Coordinates of N, CA and C in Angstrom, one line a residue:
M6 N 102.6 103.2 48.2 CA 101.5 103.9 48.9 C 102.1 104.5 50.2
S7 N 101.8 105.7 50.5 CA 102.3 106.3 51.7 C 101.6 105.8 52.9
R8 N 102.2 106.0 54.1 CA 101.5 105.5 55.3 C 100.2 106.2 55.5
L9 N 100.1 107.5 55.3 CA 98.9 108.2 55.6 C 97.7 107.8 54.7
A10 N 98.1 107.2 53.5 CA 97.0 106.8 52.6 C 96.3 105.6 53.1
L11 N 96.9 104.9 54.1 CA 96.2 103.7 54.6 C 95.1 104.1 55.6
I12 N 95.0 105.3 56.0 CA 94.0 105.7 57.0 C 92.7 106.1 56.2
S13 N 91.6 105.5 56.7 CA 90.3 105.7 56.0 C 89.6 106.9 56.6
R14 N 89.1 107.8 55.7 CA 88.2 108.8 55.9 C 88.7 110.0 56.7
A15 N 90.0 110.1 57.1 CA 90.5 111.2 57.8 C 90.7 112.4 56.8
D16 N 90.5 113.6 57.2 CA 90.7 114.8 56.4 C 92.1 115.3 56.6
P17 N 92.9 115.1 55.5 CA 94.4 115.5 55.6 C 94.6 117.0 55.8
A18 N 93.6 117.8 55.5 CA 93.7 119.3 55.7 C 93.5 119.7 57.1
R19 N 93.1 118.9 58.0 CA 92.8 119.2 59.4 C 93.7 118.4 60.3
S20 N 93.9 118.9 61.5 CA 94.6 118.1 62.5 C 93.7 116.9 62.9
L21 N 94.3 115.8 63.2 CA 93.6 114.6 63.4 C 93.3 114.5 64.9
D22 N 92.0 114.4 65.2 CA 91.5 114.3 66.6 C 91.7 112.9 67.2
A23 N 91.4 111.9 66.4 CA 91.5 110.5 66.8 C 91.8 109.6 65.7
L24 N 92.6 108.6 65.9 CA 92.9 107.5 64.9 C 92.5 106.2 65.6
F25 N 91.5 105.5 65.1 CA 91.1 104.2 65.6 C 91.9 103.1 64.9
V26 N 92.6 102.3 65.7 CA 93.5 101.4 65.2 C 93.0 99.9 65.5
N27 N 92.9 99.2 64.5 CA 92.6 97.7 64.6 C 93.9 97.0 64.4
A28 N 94.3 96.3 65.5 CA 95.6 95.6 65.5 C 95.6 94.4 64.6
P29 N 96.7 94.0 64.0 CA 96.7 92.7 63.2 C 96.7 91.5 64.1
L30 N 96.4 90.4 63.5 CA 96.3 89.1 64.2 C 97.7 88.6 64.6
R31 N 98.7 89.0 63.8 CA 100.1 88.6 64.1 C 101.0 89.7 63.5
D32 N 102.2 89.6 63.7 CA 103.2 90.6 63.2 C 103.5 90.3 61.8
Y33 N 102.8 91.0 60.9 CA 103.0 90.7 59.4 C 104.3 91.2 58.9
G34 N 105.0 92.0 59.7 CA 106.4 92.5 59.4 C 107.4 91.3 59.4
R35 N 107.1 90.3 60.2 CA 108.0 89.2 60.4 C 107.5 88.0 59.5
R36 N 106.2 87.9 59.4 CA 105.7 86.8 58.5 C 104.5 87.3 57.8
P37 N 104.7 87.7 56.5 CA 103.6 88.3 55.7 C 102.3 87.4 55.6
R38 N 101.2 88.1 55.5 CA 100.0 87.4 55.3 C 99.8 86.7 54.0
T39 N 99.0 85.7 53.9 CA 98.9 85.0 52.6 C 97.5 85.2 51.9
N40 N 96.6 85.9 52.6 CA 95.4 86.3 52.0 C 95.2 87.8 52.1
D41 N 94.2 88.3 51.4 CA 94.0 89.8 51.4 C 92.6 90.2 51.8
Y42 N 92.0 89.4 52.7 CA 90.6 89.8 53.1 C 90.5 89.5 54.6
T43 N 89.7 90.4 55.3 CA 89.4 90.2 56.7 C 88.0 90.7 56.9
L44 N 87.5 90.4 58.1 CA 86.2 90.9 58.4 C 86.2 92.4 58.7
P45 N 85.2 93.2 58.3 CA 85.3 94.6 58.6 C 85.1 94.9 60.1
V46 N 85.7 96.0 60.6 CA 85.6 96.4 62.0 C 84.4 97.3 62.2
L47 N 83.2 96.7 62.2 CA 82.0 97.5 62.2 C 81.9 98.3 63.5
G48 N 82.2 97.7 64.7 CA 82.0 98.4 65.9 C 82.9 99.7 66.0
M49 N 84.1 99.6 65.5 CA 85.0 100.7 65.4 C 84.5 101.8 64.5
A50 N 84.0 101.3 63.3 CA 83.4 102.2 62.3 C 82.2 103.0 62.9
Y51 N 81.4 102.3 63.7 CA 80.2 103.0 64.2 C 80.7 104.2 65.2
I52 N 81.7 103.9 66.0 CA 82.2 104.9 66.9 C 82.8 106.1 66.1
A53 N 83.6 105.7 65.1 CA 84.2 106.7 64.3 C 83.2 107.6 63.5
T54 N 82.1 106.9 63.1 CA 81.0 107.7 62.4 C 80.4 108.7 63.3
Y55 N 80.1 108.3 64.6 CA 79.5 109.2 65.5 C 80.4 110.3 65.9
A56 N 81.7 110.1 66.0 CA 82.6 111.1 66.3 C 82.7 112.1 65.2
Q57 N 82.7 111.6 64.0 CA 82.8 112.4 62.8 C 81.6 113.3 62.7
R58 N 80.4 112.8 63.0 CA 79.1 113.5 62.9 C 79.1 114.6 64.0
A59 N 79.9 114.4 65.1 CA 80.0 115.4 66.2 C 81.0 116.5 65.8
G60 N 81.6 116.4 64.7 CA 82.5 117.5 64.2 C 84.0 117.2 64.3
F61 N 84.4 116.0 64.8 CA 85.8 115.7 65.0 C 86.4 115.0 63.7
N62 N 87.6 115.3 63.5 CA 88.4 114.7 62.4 C 89.0 113.4 62.8
V63 N 88.4 112.3 62.3 CA 88.8 110.9 62.8 C 89.1 110.1 61.6
G64 N 89.9 109.0 61.8 CA 90.2 108.0 60.8 C 90.3 106.7 61.4
V65 N 90.3 105.6 60.5 CA 90.5 104.3 60.9 C 91.7 103.7 60.2
L66 N 92.6 103.1 61.0 CA 93.7 102.3 60.5 C 93.5 100.9 60.8
D67 N 93.1 100.1 59.8 CA 92.9 98.7 59.9 C 94.1 97.9 59.5
A68 N 95.0 97.7 60.5 CA 96.3 97.0 60.3 C 96.1 95.6 59.8
E69 N 95.1 94.9 60.2 CA 94.8 93.6 59.8 C 94.4 93.6 58.3
A70 N 93.5 94.5 57.9 CA 93.1 94.5 56.5 C 94.3 94.9 55.6
H71 N 95.2 95.7 56.0 CA 96.3 96.1 55.2 C 97.5 95.2 55.4
G72 N 97.4 94.3 56.3 CA 98.6 93.4 56.4 C 99.8 94.0 57.0
L73 N 99.6 95.0 58.0 CA 100.7 95.7 58.5 C 101.4 95.0 59.7
G74 N 102.7 95.2 59.8 CA 103.4 94.6 61.0 C 103.3 95.6 62.2
I75 N 103.8 95.2 63.3 CA 103.8 96.0 64.5 C 104.5 97.3 64.3
R76 N 105.7 97.3 63.8 CA 106.5 98.5 63.7 C 105.9 99.4 62.7
E77 N 105.3 98.9 61.6 CA 104.7 99.7 60.5 C 103.5 100.4 61.0
T78 N 102.7 99.6 61.8 CA 101.4 100.2 62.4 C 101.7 101.4 63.3
A79 N 102.7 101.2 64.2 CA 103.0 102.2 65.1 C 103.6 103.4 64.4
A80 N 104.4 103.2 63.4 CA 105.0 104.3 62.6 C 103.9 105.1 61.9
T81 N 102.9 104.4 61.4 CA 101.8 105.1 60.7 C 101.0 106.0 61.7
V82 N 100.8 105.5 62.9 CA 100.1 106.3 63.9 C 100.9 107.5 64.2
N83 N 102.2 107.3 64.5 CA 103.1 108.4 64.8 C 103.2 109.4 63.7
A84 N 103.2 109.0 62.5 CA 103.3 109.9 61.3 C 102.0 110.7 61.2
A85 N 100.9 110.1 61.5 CA 99.6 110.9 61.5 C 99.5 111.9 62.6
G86 N 100.1 111.6 63.8 CA 100.1 112.5 64.9 C 98.7 112.9 65.4
P87 N 97.9 111.9 65.7 CA 96.5 112.3 66.3 C 96.6 112.7 67.8
R88 N 95.6 113.4 68.2 CA 95.6 113.7 69.7 C 95.3 112.4 70.5
W89 N 94.5 111.5 69.9 CA 94.1 110.3 70.6 C 94.4 109.1 69.6
A90 N 94.9 108.0 70.1 CA 94.9 106.8 69.4 C 94.0 105.8 70.2
A91 N 93.0 105.3 69.5 CA 92.0 104.4 70.1 C 92.1 103.0 69.6
M92 N 92.1 102.1 70.5 CA 92.3 100.7 70.1 C 91.2 99.8 70.7
N93 N 90.7 98.8 69.9 CA 89.8 97.8 70.4 C 90.6 96.6 70.8
L94 N 90.5 96.3 72.1 CA 91.3 95.2 72.7 C 90.5 93.9 72.7
L95 N 91.0 92.9 72.0 CA 90.4 91.6 71.9 C 91.5 90.6 72.4
A96 N 91.0 89.4 72.9 CA 91.9 88.5 73.4 C 93.0 88.0 72.4
P97 N 92.5 87.7 71.1 CA 93.5 87.2 70.2 C 94.6 88.2 69.7
T98 N 94.2 89.5 69.9 CA 95.1 90.5 69.4 C 95.7 91.4 70.5
Y99 N 95.4 91.1 71.8 CA 95.9 92.0 72.8 C 97.4 92.2 72.8
E100 N 98.1 91.1 72.6 CA 99.6 91.2 72.6 C 100.0 92.2 71.5
M101 N 99.4 92.1 70.3 CA 99.8 92.9 69.2 C 99.5 94.4 69.6
S102 N 98.3 94.6 70.2 CA 97.9 96.0 70.6 C 98.8 96.6 71.6
A103 N 99.2 95.8 72.6 CA 100.1 96.3 73.6 C 101.5 96.6 73.0
R104 N 102.0 95.8 72.1 CA 103.3 96.1 71.5 C 103.2 97.4 70.6
I105 N 102.1 97.6 70.0 CA 101.9 98.8 69.2 C 101.9 100.0 70.1
A106 N 101.1 99.9 71.2 CA 100.9 101.0 72.2 C 102.3 101.4 72.8
A107 N 103.2 100.4 73.0 CA 104.5 100.7 73.6 C 105.4 101.6 72.6
Q108 N 105.1 101.5 71.3 CA 105.9 102.2 70.4 C 105.3 103.6 69.9
L109 N 104.2 104.0 70.5 CA 103.6 105.3 70.1 C 104.3 106.4 70.8
D110 N 104.3 107.6 70.2 CA 104.9 108.8 70.7 C 104.2 109.1 72.0
P111 N 104.9 109.6 73.0 CA 104.4 109.9 74.4 C 103.3 111.0 74.3
G112 N 103.3 111.8 73.3 CA 102.4 112.9 73.1 C 101.0 112.5 72.6
I113 N 100.9 111.2 72.3 CA 99.6 110.7 71.8 C 98.9 110.0 72.9
A114 N 97.7 110.5 73.3 CA 96.9 109.9 74.4 C 96.3 108.6 73.8
L115 N 96.2 107.6 74.7 CA 95.7 106.3 74.3 C 94.4 106.1 75.0
M116 N 93.4 105.6 74.2 CA 92.1 105.2 74.6 C 91.8 103.8 74.2
V117 N 91.3 102.9 75.0 CA 91.0 101.5 74.6 C 89.6 101.1 75.0
G118 N 89.1 100.1 74.4 CA 87.8 99.5 74.7 C 87.8 98.1 74.1
G119 N 86.6 97.5 74.1 CA 86.5 96.1 73.5 C 86.3 95.1 74.6
H120 N 86.1 93.8 74.2 CA 85.8 92.7 75.1 C 86.9 92.5 76.1
H121 N 88.2 92.5 75.7 CA 89.3 92.2 76.6 C 89.4 93.3 77.6
A122 N 89.1 94.6 77.2 CA 89.2 95.7 78.1 C 88.1 95.5 79.2
K123 N 87.0 95.1 78.8 CA 85.9 94.9 79.8 C 86.2 93.7 80.7
A124 N 86.8 92.7 80.2 CA 87.0 91.4 81.0 C 88.2 91.6 82.0
M125 N 89.3 92.4 81.6 CA 90.5 92.4 82.4 C 91.0 93.9 82.5
P126 N 90.2 94.8 83.0 CA 90.6 96.2 83.0 C 91.8 96.5 83.9
D127 N 91.8 95.8 85.1 CA 93.0 96.1 86.0 C 94.3 95.6 85.4
R128 N 94.3 94.5 84.8 CA 95.5 94.0 84.2 C 96.0 94.9 83.1
I129 N 95.1 95.5 82.3 CA 95.5 96.4 81.2 C 96.0 97.7 81.8
L130 N 95.4 98.2 82.9 CA 95.8 99.4 83.5 C 97.2 99.3 84.1
T131 N 97.6 98.1 84.5 CA 98.9 97.9 85.1 C 100.0 97.4 84.1
D132 N 99.6 97.2 82.9 CA 100.5 96.8 81.8 C 101.5 97.9 81.5
P133 N 102.8 97.8 81.7 CA 103.7 98.9 81.5 C 103.7 99.4 80.0
R134 N 103.3 98.5 79.1 CA 103.2 98.9 77.7 C 102.1 99.9 77.4
M135 N 101.1 100.0 78.4 CA 100.0 100.9 78.3 C 100.2 102.1 79.2
A136 N 101.4 102.5 79.3 CA 101.8 103.6 80.2 C 101.0 104.9 79.9
N137 N 100.7 105.1 78.6 CA 100.1 106.4 78.2 C 98.5 106.2 78.1
L138 N 98.0 105.2 78.7 CA 96.5 105.0 78.7 C 95.8 106.1 79.5
R139 N 95.0 106.8 78.8 CA 94.2 107.9 79.5 C 92.8 107.5 79.8
A140 N 92.2 106.6 79.1 CA 90.8 106.2 79.3 C 90.6 104.8 78.8
L141 N 90.0 104.0 79.6 CA 89.5 102.6 79.3 C 88.0 102.7 79.3
V142 N 87.4 102.5 78.2 CA 85.9 102.7 78.1 C 85.3 101.3 78.1
L143 N 84.4 101.1 79.1 CA 83.7 99.8 79.2 C 82.3 99.9 78.6
G144 N 82.0 99.0 77.7 CA 80.6 99.0 77.1 C 80.6 99.9 75.8
E145 N 79.3 100.3 75.5 CA 79.1 101.0 74.2 C 79.8 102.4 74.3
G146 N 80.6 102.7 73.2 CA 81.5 103.8 73.3 C 81.1 105.1 72.6
E147 N 80.1 105.1 71.8 CA 79.9 106.2 70.9 C 79.8 107.5 71.6
L148 N 78.9 107.7 72.6 CA 78.7 109.0 73.2 C 79.9 109.3 74.1
R149 N 80.5 108.4 74.8 CA 81.6 108.7 75.7 C 82.9 109.0 75.0
V150 N 83.1 108.3 73.9 CA 84.3 108.6 73.1 C 84.3 110.0 72.6
A151 N 83.1 110.5 72.1 CA 82.9 111.8 71.6 C 83.2 112.8 72.7
A152 N 82.7 112.5 73.9 CA 82.9 113.4 75.1 C 84.4 113.5 75.4
L153 N 85.1 112.4 75.4 CA 86.5 112.4 75.6 C 87.3 113.2 74.6
L154 N 86.9 113.1 73.3 CA 87.5 113.9 72.3 C 87.3 115.4 72.5
E155 N 86.1 115.7 73.1 CA 85.8 117.1 73.3 C 86.7 117.7 74.4
D156 N 86.9 116.9 75.5 CA 87.7 117.3 76.6 C 88.1 116.1 77.5
E157 N 89.4 115.8 77.6 CA 89.8 114.7 78.3 C 89.4 114.7 79.8
R158 N 89.2 115.9 80.3 CA 88.9 116.1 81.7 C 87.4 115.6 82.0
R159 N 86.6 115.4 81.0 CA 85.3 114.9 81.2 C 85.3 113.5 81.6
R160 N 86.4 112.8 81.6 CA 86.4 111.4 82.0 C 86.0 111.3 83.5
R161 N 86.2 112.3 84.3 CA 85.8 112.3 85.7 C 84.3 112.2 85.9
E162 N 83.5 112.6 84.9 CA 82.1 112.5 85.0 C 81.4 111.5 84.1
L163 N 82.2 110.7 83.4 CA 81.7 109.8 82.5 C 81.6 108.4 83.1
P164 N 80.4 107.7 83.1 CA 80.3 106.4 83.7 C 81.0 105.4 82.8
G165 N 81.5 104.4 83.5 CA 82.2 103.3 82.8 C 83.5 103.6 82.2
V166 N 84.1 104.7 82.6 CA 85.4 105.1 82.1 C 86.4 105.1 83.3
V167 N 87.5 104.3 83.1 CA 88.5 104.1 84.1 C 89.9 104.5 83.6
W168 N 90.7 104.8 84.5 CA 92.1 105.1 84.1 C 93.0 104.9 85.4
R169 N 94.3 105.0 85.2 CA 95.2 104.8 86.3 C 95.7 106.1 86.8
D170 N 95.5 106.4 88.1 CA 96.0 107.7 88.6 C 97.5 107.6 88.7
R171 N 98.2 108.5 88.1 CA 99.6 108.4 88.0 C 100.3 108.8 89.3
L172 N 99.6 109.6 90.1 CA 100.2 110.0 91.4 C 100.0 109.0 92.5
L173 N 98.8 108.4 92.5 CA 98.5 107.5 93.6 C 98.8 106.0 93.1
G174 N 98.8 105.8 91.8 CA 99.0 104.5 91.3 C 97.8 103.6 91.5
T175 N 96.7 104.2 91.6 CA 95.4 103.4 91.8 C 94.5 103.6 90.7
R176 N 93.5 102.8 90.6 CA 92.4 102.9 89.6 C 91.5 104.0 89.9
A177 N 91.2 104.8 88.9 CA 90.3 105.9 89.1 C 89.1 105.6 88.1
T178 N 87.9 106.1 88.6 CA 86.7 105.8 87.8 C 85.8 107.1 87.7
G179 N 85.3 107.3 86.6 CA 84.4 108.5 86.4 C 83.1 108.3 87.2
I180 N 82.7 109.5 87.8 CA 81.5 109.5 88.7 C 80.5 110.4 88.1
P181 N 79.4 109.9 87.5 CA 78.5 110.8 86.9 C 77.6 111.5 87.9
S182 N 77.2 112.7 87.6 CA 76.4 113.5 88.6 C 74.9 113.3 88.2
D183 N 74.6 113.0 87.0 CA 73.2 112.8 86.6 C 72.9 111.3 86.3
P184 N 72.2 110.6 87.1 CA 71.9 109.2 86.8 C 71.2 109.0 85.4
K185 N 70.3 109.8 85.0 CA 69.6 109.6 83.7 C 70.6 109.8 82.6
L186 N 71.5 110.8 82.7 CA 72.5 111.0 81.6 C 73.5 109.8 81.6
A187 N 73.8 109.3 82.8 CA 74.7 108.2 82.8 C 74.1 107.0 82.1
A188 N 72.8 106.7 82.4 CA 72.1 105.6 81.7 C 72.1 105.7 80.2
S189 N 71.9 106.9 79.7 CA 71.8 107.1 78.3 C 73.2 107.0 77.6
M190 N 74.2 107.3 78.4 CA 75.6 107.1 77.8 C 76.0 105.7 77.8
L191 N 75.6 104.9 78.8 CA 75.9 103.5 78.9 C 75.1 102.7 77.9
G192 N 73.9 103.1 77.6 CA 73.0 102.4 76.7 C 72.3 103.4 75.8
P193 N 73.0 104.0 74.8 CA 72.4 105.0 74.0 C 71.2 104.4 73.2
D194 N 70.3 105.3 72.9 CA 69.1 104.9 72.0 C 69.6 104.7 70.6
I195 N 69.4 103.5 70.2 CA 70.0 103.1 68.9 C 69.3 103.9 67.7
N196 N 68.1 104.3 68.0 CA 67.4 105.1 66.9 C 68.0 106.5 66.7
T197 N 68.8 106.9 67.7 CA 69.4 108.3 67.6 C 70.8 108.2 67.0
L198 N 71.3 107.0 66.8 CA 72.7 106.9 66.3 C 72.7 106.9 64.8
P199 N 73.7 107.5 64.2 CA 73.7 107.5 62.7 C 74.1 106.1 62.1
Y200 N 73.7 105.9 60.9 CA 74.1 104.7 60.2 C 75.6 104.7 60.0
V201 N 76.2 103.6 60.0 CA 77.7 103.5 59.9 C 78.1 104.0 58.6
D202 N 79.2 104.8 58.6 CA 79.8 105.3 57.3 C 80.8 104.2 56.9
R203 N 80.4 103.4 55.9 CA 81.1 102.3 55.5 C 82.4 102.6 54.8
R204 N 82.6 103.9 54.5 CA 83.9 104.4 53.9 C 85.1 104.2 55.0
F205 N 84.7 104.0 56.2 CA 85.8 103.8 57.2 C 86.3 102.4 57.1
L206 N 85.6 101.5 56.3 CA 86.0 100.1 56.2 C 86.8 99.9 54.9
P207 N 88.1 99.6 55.0 CA 88.9 99.5 53.8 C 88.6 98.3 53.0
Q208 N 88.0 97.2 53.6 CA 87.6 96.0 52.8 C 86.1 95.8 53.1
D209 N 85.3 96.7 52.8 CA 83.8 96.6 53.0 C 83.3 95.6 51.9
P210 N 82.7 94.5 52.4 CA 82.2 93.5 51.4 C 81.0 94.0 50.6
T211 N 80.3 95.0 51.1 CA 79.1 95.5 50.4 C 79.5 96.4 49.2
R212 N 80.8 96.8 49.1 CA 81.2 97.6 48.0 C 81.8 96.8 46.9
R213 N 81.9 95.5 47.2 CA 82.5 94.6 46.1 C 81.4 94.3 45.1
R214 N 81.8 94.0 43.9 CA 80.8 93.7 42.9 C 80.1 92.4 43.2
R215 N 78.7 92.5 43.1 CA 77.9 91.3 43.4 C 77.9 90.4 42.2
R216 N 78.0 89.1 42.5 CA 78.0 88.2 41.4 C 76.7 87.5 41.3
R217 N 76.3 87.2 40.0 CA 75.0 86.5 39.8 C 75.2 85.0 40.0
P218 N 74.2 84.3 40.2 CA 74.3 82.9 40.4 C 75.0 82.2 39.3
I219 N 75.7 81.1 39.5 CA 76.4 80.3 38.5 C 75.4 79.8 37.5
G220 N 75.7 80.0 36.2 CA 74.8 79.5 35.1 C 73.8 80.5 34.7
D221 N 73.7 81.7 35.4 CA 72.7 82.7 35.0 C 73.5 83.9 34.4
S222 N 73.4 84.0 33.1 CA 74.1 85.0 32.4 C 73.2 86.2 32.0
R223 N 71.9 86.1 32.4 CA 71.0 87.2 32.0 C 71.1 88.3 33.0
P224 N 71.1 89.6 32.5 CA 71.1 90.7 33.4 C 69.8 90.8 34.1
A225 N 69.8 91.0 35.4 CA 68.5 91.0 36.2 C 67.7 92.2 35.8
A226 N 68.3 93.3 35.4 CA 67.5 94.5 35.1 C 66.5 94.4 33.9
V227 N 66.7 93.4 33.1 CA 65.8 93.3 31.9 C 64.8 92.2 32.0
R228 N 64.7 91.5 33.1 CA 63.7 90.4 33.2 C 62.3 91.0 33.3
P229 N 61.3 90.3 32.7 CA 60.0 90.8 32.8 C 59.4 90.6 34.2
C230 N 58.4 91.4 34.5 CA 57.8 91.3 35.8 C 56.3 91.6 35.7
C231 N 55.6 91.2 36.7 CA 54.2 91.6 36.9 C 53.3 91.0 35.7
G232 N 53.8 90.0 35.0 CA 53.0 89.4 34.0 C 52.9 90.2 32.7
R233 N 53.7 91.2 32.6 CA 53.6 92.0 31.3 C 54.4 91.4 30.2
R234 N 54.0 91.6 29.0 CA 54.7 91.1 27.9 C 56.0 91.8 27.7
P235 N 57.1 91.1 27.5 CA 58.4 91.8 27.5 C 58.5 92.7 26.3
A236 N 59.2 93.8 26.5 CA 59.3 94.8 25.4 C 60.4 94.4 24.5
V237 N 60.6 95.1 23.4 CA 61.6 94.7 22.4 C 63.0 94.9 23.0
G238 N 63.8 93.9 22.8 CA 65.2 94.0 23.3 C 65.3 93.4 24.7
T239 N 64.2 93.0 25.4 CA 64.3 92.5 26.7 C 64.4 91.0 26.6
W240 N 64.6 90.4 27.8 CA 64.8 88.9 27.8 C 63.5 88.2 27.5
K241 N 63.6 87.1 26.7 CA 62.5 86.3 26.4 C 62.8 84.9 26.8
R242 N 61.8 84.1 27.2 CA 62.0 82.7 27.6 C 62.5 81.9 26.4
T243 N 63.5 81.1 26.6 CA 64.0 80.3 25.5 C 63.1 79.1 25.3
S244 N 63.3 78.3 24.2 CA 62.5 77.2 23.9 C 62.6 76.1 24.9
S245 N 63.9 75.9 25.4 CA 64.1 74.9 26.4 C 63.4 75.2 27.7
E246 N 63.4 76.6 28.1 CA 62.7 77.0 29.3 C 61.2 76.8 29.2
A247 N 60.6 77.1 27.9 CA 59.2 77.0 27.7 C 58.8 75.5 27.8
A248 N 59.6 74.6 27.2 CA 59.3 73.2 27.3 C 59.3 72.7 28.7
G249 N 60.3 73.2 29.5 CA 60.3 72.8 30.9 C 59.1 73.3 31.7
A250 N 58.6 74.5 31.3 CA 57.4 75.1 32.0 C 56.2 74.2 31.6
R251 N 56.1 73.8 30.3 CA 55.0 73.0 30.0 C 55.0 71.6 30.7
T252 N 56.2 71.1 30.8 CA 56.3 69.8 31.5 C 55.8 69.9 33.0
T253 N 56.3 71.1 33.6 CA 55.9 71.3 35.0 C 54.4 71.5 35.1
A254 N 53.8 72.2 34.2 CA 52.3 72.4 34.2 C 51.6 71.1 34.1
R255 N 52.0 70.3 33.1 CA 51.4 69.0 32.9 C 51.5 68.1 34.2
S256 N 52.6 68.1 34.8 CA 52.8 67.3 36.0 C 51.9 67.8 37.2
A257 N 51.5 69.1 37.2 CA 50.7 69.6 38.2 C 49.2 69.3 38.0
E258 N 48.8 68.9 36.8 CA 47.4 68.6 36.5 C 46.9 67.3 37.2
P259 N 45.7 67.3 37.7 CA 45.2 66.1 38.3 C 45.1 65.0 37.3
P260 N 45.3 63.7 37.7 CA 45.3 62.6 36.8 C 43.9 62.4 36.3
S261 N 43.8 61.9 35.0 CA 42.5 61.6 34.4 C 41.9 60.4 35.0
P262 N 40.5 60.4 35.2 CA 39.9 59.2 35.8 C 40.1 58.0 34.8
P263 N 40.2 56.8 35.4 CA 40.4 55.6 34.6 C 39.1 55.3 33.7
T264 N 39.3 54.8 32.5 CA 38.2 54.5 31.6 C 37.8 53.0 31.8
R265 N 36.5 52.7 31.7 CA 36.1 51.4 31.8 C 36.1 50.7 30.4
T266 N 36.4 49.4 30.5 CA 36.5 48.6 29.2 C 35.4 47.6 29.2

């Protein structure tokens, strides 16, 4: 399998605007994983879905789901050549994310978010491995990520977006001019957001074949319902089930009154 085939939902016929990267829990290049399943990155998929609906060509690279190592993950991002590489920073995987970021091509702008980014933004901004960090997004990211993909210069007006000023070496923060617009970006109306496109998830559990309960070999689609008599060829109750039903019915009847002798 080629590296680019590991990227979910990106259109190979168009230039890639953003590649969302989920870092692995450990460097699988040095110690391969022993299982082949992980939890889907729903938050990242929601942001990717919103960006795609806004007209941008985006993809998701779930290095944990594919069992990729640090070097292979960075090489895949560099081969795809997106304008932006976006990473969700979490405490268990921050070291992996930082090592991946250090190996990215200088021409790829870096965007980060997640719990660790919100908890320790200044430490991340000063991490030398994050030298190409252009935007650290605090909180819900759907609307602000799409705005950054439209124009990086919009970070100056986006609330909750910080970066490191390269000339002054200080922390810079976006200053919104419209308080109402700022509030809507920080807490978007959930009813206006699209449903997540689960095709961004390489190991989506909802796409796996659902199993019937153990011991039940009857197809659910042919069971009778609403008290109607089953048609020809549909499931009928077996003699053992009928006997069990009669036993249950008898046990539910009130006891007969005692007879006098």
